[in-house]
Amino acid sequence: MKNIILTGDRPTGRLHLGHFVGSLSQRVELQNSGKFDEIYIEIADAQATTDNADNIEKIRQNIIEVALDYLACGIDPKKTTIFLQSQVPELCELTFYYLNLVTLSRLERNPTVKQEIKMRGFKTSIPVGFLTYPISQAADITAFNANIVPVGDDQLPMIEQTREIVRSFNSIYGETLVEPKAVLPENETCCRLPGLDGKAKMSKSLGNCIYLSDSPEEIEEKVMGMFTDPNHLKVTDPGNTKNNPVFIYLEAFAKEEHFKKYLSEYKNLDELKAHYEKGGLGDMKVKRFLNDVLQETLEPIRKRREEYQMKIPEVYQILLEGSQKARKVAFETVTKVKNAMGINYFEDLDLINQQTLKFAKSKGDNTKNN
Ligand code: TRP
């Protein structure tokens, strides 16, 4: 069996550090490992319309931002197909048939969808398209025969839903679709980076993000203003590193080389943490170190982004070619699906013969009766 990766993002904003540790850096590693036969990254603009029907402009504006963030992080269009969901209409066709394999109550039980409904204040006015987006996500995954879906843990319910659809489809219509597996980031901190304000999640709507495209000045200002341990008032106070976003970010980004270069009194993060916990280490010093680490990490990403920003038509061309390639593959899957379901009438010579015989026979019967 081929190893095929598919993953994606809704283009509703620029990507931030949470995306970087949670998925982007892993995608680049997977891409460069050379272990995969095909890799697809979908910009899920159609899915983004399910809760932005009245603000398509936001999606239009952010497609290019997300594409630039991908390219900036090292997604290479020669190795990875980047495509736009809306430009692959075959995905809608698959969705239409999968809709029949899922019950309303099953959709209503999806924990991620439930939480999103609460967050968006839909209450009882839930758009049908929104409630059913996990089914369309199953189409995204199965259209490319993906067996591996690298995602954050909030997407696990979608992968589970996809697996159920695949099993249901295959048991009714015969072995056709590939059952995918989710792959989570290895390290737990990486699953969910807290916000600058210490809130559970870095999220655009909470305004607590460092964006991959932030300037060096913006990064510094944000780091220096970060929430830390509210009880660590004096330098001499013992501090808490556990729920302290500054230390969580260091956990995600600081390497031993960074200590050598910027903070050589400490060998590694364990030593720095021990000092902070004992007391005698001030927040400013830790923040300045975090700033150095983030500046070093983000500089090459920002530089590459700036290069692509100078050639926007070329970036749209990458998306166009990716979408054309994705369409070919999705069409093959739709053809297989329709064959399996028996809705390929015009190629089905058996069916045409059978119908011919049926009516020839009934005509014969009629003549006899007369
Ligand atoms: N639901 C994902 C998100 O909100 C985006 C997405 C759409 C996706 N289709 C996908 C992710 C297929 C993985 C696989 O970010």
Coordinates of C-alpha atoms and ligand atoms in Angstrom, one line a residue:
M1 CA 0.0 0.0 0.0
K2 CA 1.2 3.5 -0.7
N3 CA 1.8 6.0 2.1
I4 CA -0.2 9.1 1.4
I5 CA -0.5 12.1 3.6
L6 CA -3.4 14.6 3.5
T7 CA -3.9 17.5 5.9
G8 CA -5.2 21.0 5.8
D9 CA -6.2 24.3 7.4
R10 CA -9.1 26.7 7.1
P11 CA -7.9 29.9 5.6
T12 CA -9.4 32.3 8.2
G13 CA -6.2 34.0 9.3
R14 CA -2.4 34.0 9.1
L15 CA -0.8 31.1 10.8
H16 CA 0.9 31.5 14.2
L17 CA 3.4 29.7 16.5
G18 CA 0.6 27.4 17.7
H19 CA 0.2 26.1 14.1
F20 CA 4.0 25.9 13.7
V21 CA 4.6 23.6 16.7
G22 CA 1.3 21.8 16.4
S23 CA 1.5 20.9 12.7
L24 CA 3.6 22.9 10.3
S25 CA 7.1 21.9 11.5
Q26 CA 6.0 18.3 11.6
R27 CA 4.6 18.5 8.0
V28 CA 7.9 19.8 6.8
E29 CA 9.8 17.0 8.5
L30 CA 7.4 14.4 7.0
Q31 CA 7.8 16.0 3.6
N32 CA 11.6 16.0 3.8
S33 CA 11.8 12.4 5.3
G34 CA 11.2 11.1 1.8
K35 CA 9.1 8.3 3.3
F36 CA 5.8 9.2 1.7
D37 CA 4.6 8.5 -1.8
E38 CA 2.4 11.6 -2.0
I39 CA 1.7 14.5 0.3
Y40 CA -1.4 16.8 -0.1
I41 CA -2.1 20.0 1.9
E42 CA -5.5 21.4 1.4
I43 CA -6.4 25.0 2.0
A44 CA -10.0 24.3 3.2
D45 CA -11.7 27.4 1.9
A46 CA -15.0 25.6 1.3
Q47 CA -15.0 24.3 4.9
A48 CA -14.3 27.9 6.0
T49 CA -17.5 29.0 4.3
T50 CA -19.5 26.8 6.7
D51 CA -19.2 29.4 9.5
N52 CA -18.3 32.4 7.4
A53 CA -21.1 32.4 4.8
D54 CA -21.6 36.1 5.3
N55 CA -17.9 36.9 5.1
I56 CA -16.4 35.2 2.1
E57 CA -14.0 38.2 1.7
K58 CA -12.2 37.0 4.9
I59 CA -11.5 33.7 3.2
R60 CA -10.5 35.3 -0.1
Q61 CA -8.0 37.5 1.7
N62 CA -6.5 34.7 3.8
I63 CA -5.9 32.0 1.2
I64 CA -2.7 33.7 0.1
E65 CA -1.6 34.4 3.7
V66 CA -1.9 30.7 4.5
A67 CA -0.1 29.7 1.3
L68 CA 2.7 32.1 2.1
D69 CA 3.0 30.7 5.6
Y70 CA 3.3 27.2 4.2
L71 CA 6.0 28.1 1.7
A72 CA 7.8 30.2 4.3
C73 CA 8.0 27.2 6.7
G74 CA 9.5 25.0 4.0
I75 CA 6.6 23.3 2.3
D76 CA 8.0 22.6 -1.1
P77 CA 5.5 22.6 -3.9
K78 CA 7.7 20.1 -5.8
K79 CA 7.3 17.6 -3.1
T80 CA 3.9 18.5 -1.7
T81 CA 0.7 19.3 -3.6
I82 CA -0.9 22.4 -2.1
F83 CA -4.5 22.9 -3.3
L84 CA -7.7 24.8 -2.8
Q85 CA -10.7 22.7 -1.6
S86 CA -13.3 24.8 -3.6
Q87 CA -11.4 24.1 -6.8
V88 CA -11.9 20.3 -6.5
P89 CA -15.7 19.9 -7.1
E90 CA -15.3 16.1 -6.9
L91 CA -15.1 16.6 -3.1
C92 CA -18.7 17.8 -3.1
E93 CA -19.8 14.7 -5.0
L94 CA -18.2 12.4 -2.5
T95 CA -19.7 14.4 0.3
F96 CA -23.2 14.0 -1.1
Y97 CA -23.0 10.2 -1.0
Y98 CA -21.2 10.0 2.4
L99 CA -24.0 12.2 3.9
N100 CA -26.3 9.1 3.7
L101 CA -23.9 7.0 5.8
V102 CA -24.0 9.3 8.9
T103 CA -26.9 10.0 11.3
L104 CA -27.8 13.4 12.6
S105 CA -27.3 12.2 16.2
R106 CA -23.8 11.0 15.3
L107 CA -22.9 14.5 14.0
E108 CA -24.4 16.1 17.1
R109 CA -22.1 14.1 19.3
N110 CA -18.9 15.3 17.7
P111 CA -17.0 17.0 20.6
T112 CA -15.1 19.4 18.4
V113 CA -18.2 20.5 16.5
K114 CA -20.1 20.8 19.8
Q115 CA -17.4 23.1 21.2
E116 CA -17.3 25.2 18.0
I117 CA -21.1 25.6 18.0
K118 CA -20.8 26.9 21.6
M119 CA -17.9 29.2 20.7
R120 CA -19.7 30.7 17.7
G121 CA -22.9 31.2 19.6
F122 CA -25.0 29.3 17.0
K123 CA -27.3 28.0 19.7
T124 CA -30.2 26.4 17.8
S125 CA -29.5 28.1 14.5
I126 CA -26.7 25.8 13.4
P127 CA -26.1 26.0 9.6
V128 CA -26.6 22.5 8.2
G129 CA -23.3 22.9 6.2
F130 CA -21.5 23.5 9.5
L131 CA -22.9 20.5 11.2
T132 CA -22.0 18.3 8.3
Y133 CA -18.4 19.6 7.7
P134 CA -16.9 16.5 9.3
I135 CA -18.5 14.5 6.4
S136 CA -17.0 16.8 3.8
Q137 CA -13.7 16.4 5.7
A138 CA -14.0 12.6 5.2
A139 CA -14.3 13.4 1.5
D140 CA -11.1 15.5 1.6
I141 CA -9.2 12.6 3.2
T142 CA -10.6 9.7 1.2
A143 CA -10.5 11.4 -2.2
F144 CA -6.7 11.2 -2.1
N145 CA -6.5 7.7 -0.6
A146 CA -4.7 9.2 2.3
N147 CA -3.8 6.7 5.1
I148 CA -2.0 9.3 7.2
V149 CA -3.5 12.5 8.5
P150 CA -1.1 14.7 10.6
V151 CA -3.3 16.9 12.8
G152 CA -3.8 18.4 16.2
D153 CA -5.8 16.6 18.8
D154 CA -8.9 18.7 18.2
Q155 CA -9.2 17.0 14.8
L156 CA -9.3 13.4 16.2
P157 CA -13.1 13.3 16.1
M158 CA -13.0 14.2 12.4
I159 CA -10.6 11.3 11.6
E160 CA -12.8 8.9 13.7
Q161 CA -15.8 10.1 11.7
T162 CA -13.9 9.5 8.5
R163 CA -12.9 6.0 9.6
E164 CA -16.6 5.2 10.3
I165 CA -17.7 6.4 6.9
V166 CA -15.0 4.3 5.2
R167 CA -16.0 1.2 7.1
S168 CA -19.6 1.8 6.4
F169 CA -19.0 2.5 2.7
N170 CA -16.8 -0.5 2.2
S171 CA -19.2 -2.8 4.0
I172 CA -22.1 -1.7 1.9
Y173 CA -20.5 -1.3 -1.5
G174 CA -17.3 -3.4 -1.3
E175 CA -13.7 -2.6 -0.4
T176 CA -13.2 0.8 -2.1
L177 CA -11.9 3.5 0.3
V178 CA -8.8 3.6 2.4
E179 CA -9.1 3.9 6.2
P180 CA -6.9 6.7 7.5
K181 CA -5.0 7.1 10.7
A182 CA -4.3 10.4 12.6
V183 CA -0.8 11.3 13.5
L184 CA -0.4 13.7 16.4
P185 CA 2.7 15.8 17.1
E186 CA 5.2 13.8 19.2
N187 CA 5.6 16.0 22.1
E188 CA 2.6 17.0 24.3
T189 CA 3.5 20.7 24.6
C190 CA 3.4 20.8 20.9
C191 CA -0.2 19.6 20.8
R192 CA -1.4 22.9 22.2
L193 CA 0.7 26.0 22.7
P194 CA -1.0 28.3 25.3
G195 CA -1.6 32.0 24.4
L196 CA 0.7 34.9 25.3
D197 CA -1.9 35.6 28.0
G198 CA -1.6 32.1 29.5
K199 CA -5.0 31.1 28.2
A200 CA -5.3 27.4 27.1
K201 CA -4.8 28.0 23.4
M202 CA -3.1 30.4 21.1
S203 CA -5.9 31.6 18.9
K204 CA -6.6 34.5 16.6
S205 CA -9.9 35.2 18.1
L206 CA -8.4 35.6 21.6
G207 CA -5.7 38.0 20.2
N208 CA -2.9 36.1 22.0
C209 CA -0.7 35.0 19.1
I210 CA 2.7 35.4 17.7
Y211 CA 2.3 35.2 13.9
L212 CA 4.9 33.6 11.7
S213 CA 4.8 36.8 9.7
D214 CA 5.3 39.1 12.8
S215 CA 8.2 41.6 12.5
P216 CA 11.2 41.3 15.0
E217 CA 9.8 44.3 16.9
E218 CA 6.3 42.8 17.2
I219 CA 7.8 39.5 18.4
E220 CA 9.9 41.3 21.1
E221 CA 7.0 43.4 22.2
K222 CA 4.7 40.4 22.6
V223 CA 7.3 38.3 24.4
M224 CA 8.1 41.1 26.8
G225 CA 4.4 41.5 27.6
M226 CA 3.8 37.8 28.2
F227 CA 1.9 36.5 31.2
T228 CA 4.2 34.5 33.6
D229 CA 3.7 33.3 37.2
P230 CA 1.5 36.0 38.8
N231 CA 3.0 35.1 42.2
H232 CA 6.5 35.6 41.1
L233 CA 6.7 39.2 42.2
K234 CA 10.3 39.7 43.3
V235 CA 13.3 38.2 41.6
T236 CA 14.0 36.3 44.9
D237 CA 10.6 34.7 45.0
P238 CA 10.4 31.1 44.0
G239 CA 8.6 30.8 40.7
N240 CA 6.3 28.3 39.0
T241 CA 7.3 27.0 35.6
K242 CA 4.3 24.6 35.1
N243 CA 1.5 26.9 33.9
N244 CA 3.9 29.6 32.9
P245 CA 3.7 30.2 29.1
V246 CA 7.2 31.6 28.9
F247 CA 8.6 28.2 30.1
I248 CA 6.1 26.3 27.9
Y249 CA 7.3 28.1 24.9
L250 CA 10.9 27.5 25.8
E251 CA 10.0 23.8 26.1
A252 CA 8.7 23.9 22.6
F253 CA 11.6 26.0 21.0
A254 CA 14.8 26.2 23.1
K255 CA 17.6 23.9 22.1
E256 CA 20.9 23.4 23.8
E257 CA 22.6 25.4 21.1
H258 CA 20.4 28.4 22.1
F259 CA 21.7 28.1 25.7
K260 CA 25.3 28.1 24.5
K261 CA 24.7 31.1 22.3
Y262 CA 22.5 33.3 24.4
L263 CA 22.5 32.1 28.0
S264 CA 25.6 30.1 28.7
E265 CA 25.3 30.1 32.5
Y266 CA 22.8 27.3 32.0
K267 CA 23.3 24.1 30.1
N268 CA 19.7 23.4 29.4
L269 CA 16.1 24.1 30.2
D270 CA 16.1 21.9 33.3
E271 CA 18.8 24.0 34.9
L272 CA 17.0 27.2 34.0
K273 CA 13.7 25.9 35.4
A274 CA 15.4 24.7 38.6
H275 CA 16.8 28.2 39.2
Y276 CA 13.4 29.8 38.6
E277 CA 11.7 27.4 40.9
K278 CA 14.2 28.0 43.7
G279 CA 14.0 31.8 43.4
G280 CA 16.6 34.4 42.3
L281 CA 15.8 34.4 38.6
G282 CA 13.8 37.3 37.2
D283 CA 11.1 37.1 34.5
M284 CA 12.9 39.7 32.3
K285 CA 16.0 37.5 31.9
V286 CA 13.9 34.5 30.9
K287 CA 11.8 36.6 28.5
R288 CA 14.9 38.1 26.9
F289 CA 16.2 34.5 26.3
L290 CA 12.9 33.4 24.9
N291 CA 12.9 36.5 22.6
D292 CA 16.4 35.5 21.3
V293 CA 15.2 31.9 20.7
L294 CA 12.1 33.0 18.8
Q295 CA 13.9 35.6 16.8
E296 CA 16.4 33.0 15.6
T297 CA 13.7 30.5 14.9
L298 CA 11.4 32.9 13.0
E299 CA 13.9 34.9 11.0
P300 CA 14.5 32.4 8.2
I301 CA 10.7 31.8 8.0
R302 CA 10.0 35.5 7.7
K303 CA 12.8 36.0 5.1
R304 CA 11.4 33.2 2.9
R305 CA 7.9 34.7 3.3
E306 CA 9.2 38.1 2.1
E307 CA 10.7 36.5 -1.0
Y308 CA 7.4 34.8 -1.9
Q309 CA 5.5 38.1 -1.1
M310 CA 7.4 39.6 -4.0
K311 CA 6.0 37.1 -6.4
I312 CA 2.3 36.7 -5.6
P313 CA 1.2 35.6 -9.1
E314 CA 3.6 32.7 -8.9
V315 CA 2.1 31.7 -5.6
Y316 CA -1.4 31.6 -7.1
Q317 CA 0.1 29.6 -10.0
I318 CA 1.4 27.0 -7.4
L319 CA -2.2 26.8 -6.0
L320 CA -3.7 26.4 -9.5
E321 CA -1.3 23.6 -10.5
G322 CA -1.8 21.9 -7.1
S323 CA -5.6 22.1 -7.5
Q324 CA -5.4 20.7 -11.1
K325 CA -3.4 17.8 -9.9
A326 CA -5.7 17.2 -6.9
R327 CA -8.7 17.2 -9.2
K328 CA -7.3 14.4 -11.3
V329 CA -6.8 12.2 -8.3
A330 CA -10.1 13.1 -6.7
F331 CA -11.8 12.3 -10.1
E332 CA -10.3 8.8 -10.0
T333 CA -11.7 8.2 -6.6
V334 CA -15.2 9.5 -7.5
T335 CA -15.1 7.1 -10.5
K336 CA -14.2 4.2 -8.2
V337 CA -16.9 5.2 -5.7
K338 CA -19.6 5.5 -8.4
N339 CA -18.6 2.2 -9.9
A340 CA -18.8 0.6 -6.5
M341 CA -22.2 2.1 -5.9
G342 CA -23.4 1.1 -9.3
I343 CA -24.2 4.7 -10.4
N344 CA -22.0 4.5 -13.5
Y345 CA -24.9 3.8 -15.8
F346 CA -23.4 4.7 -19.1
E347 CA -20.3 2.5 -18.7
D348 CA -22.3 -0.3 -17.3
L349 CA -22.8 -2.5 -20.4
D350 CA -24.3 -5.3 -18.2
L351 CA -27.0 -2.9 -17.0
I352 CA -27.8 -1.8 -20.6
N353 CA -27.9 -5.4 -21.8
Q354 CA -30.1 -6.4 -18.9
Q355 CA -32.6 -3.6 -19.5
T356 CA -32.6 -4.4 -23.2
L357 CA -33.4 -8.0 -22.5
K358 CA -36.0 -7.1 -20.0
F359 CA -38.0 -5.0 -22.4
A360 CA -37.4 -7.4 -25.3
K361 CA -38.8 -10.2 -23.2
S362 CA -41.8 -8.1 -22.1
K363 CA -42.5 -7.3 -25.7
G364 CA -42.4 -11.0 -26.5
D365 CA -44.8 -11.7 -23.7
N366 CA -47.2 -9.0 -25.0
T367 CA -47.2 -10.6 -28.5
K368 CA -48.0 -14.0 -27.0
N369 CA -50.9 -12.6 -25.1
N370 CA -52.4 -11.0 -28.1
Ligands
TRP1 N1 -10.8 21.0 10.0 C1 -9.4 21.4 9.7 C2 -9.2 22.7 10.5 O1 -10.2 23.3 11.0 C3 -9.1 21.7 8.3 C4 -9.3 20.5 7.4 C5 -10.2 20.4 6.3 C6 -8.6 19.3 7.4 N2 -10.0 19.2 5.7 C7 -9.1 18.5 6.3 C8 -7.6 18.8 8.2 C9 -8.6 17.2 6.1 C10 -7.1 17.5 8.0 C11 -7.6 16.7 7.0 O2 -8.1 23.2 10.6

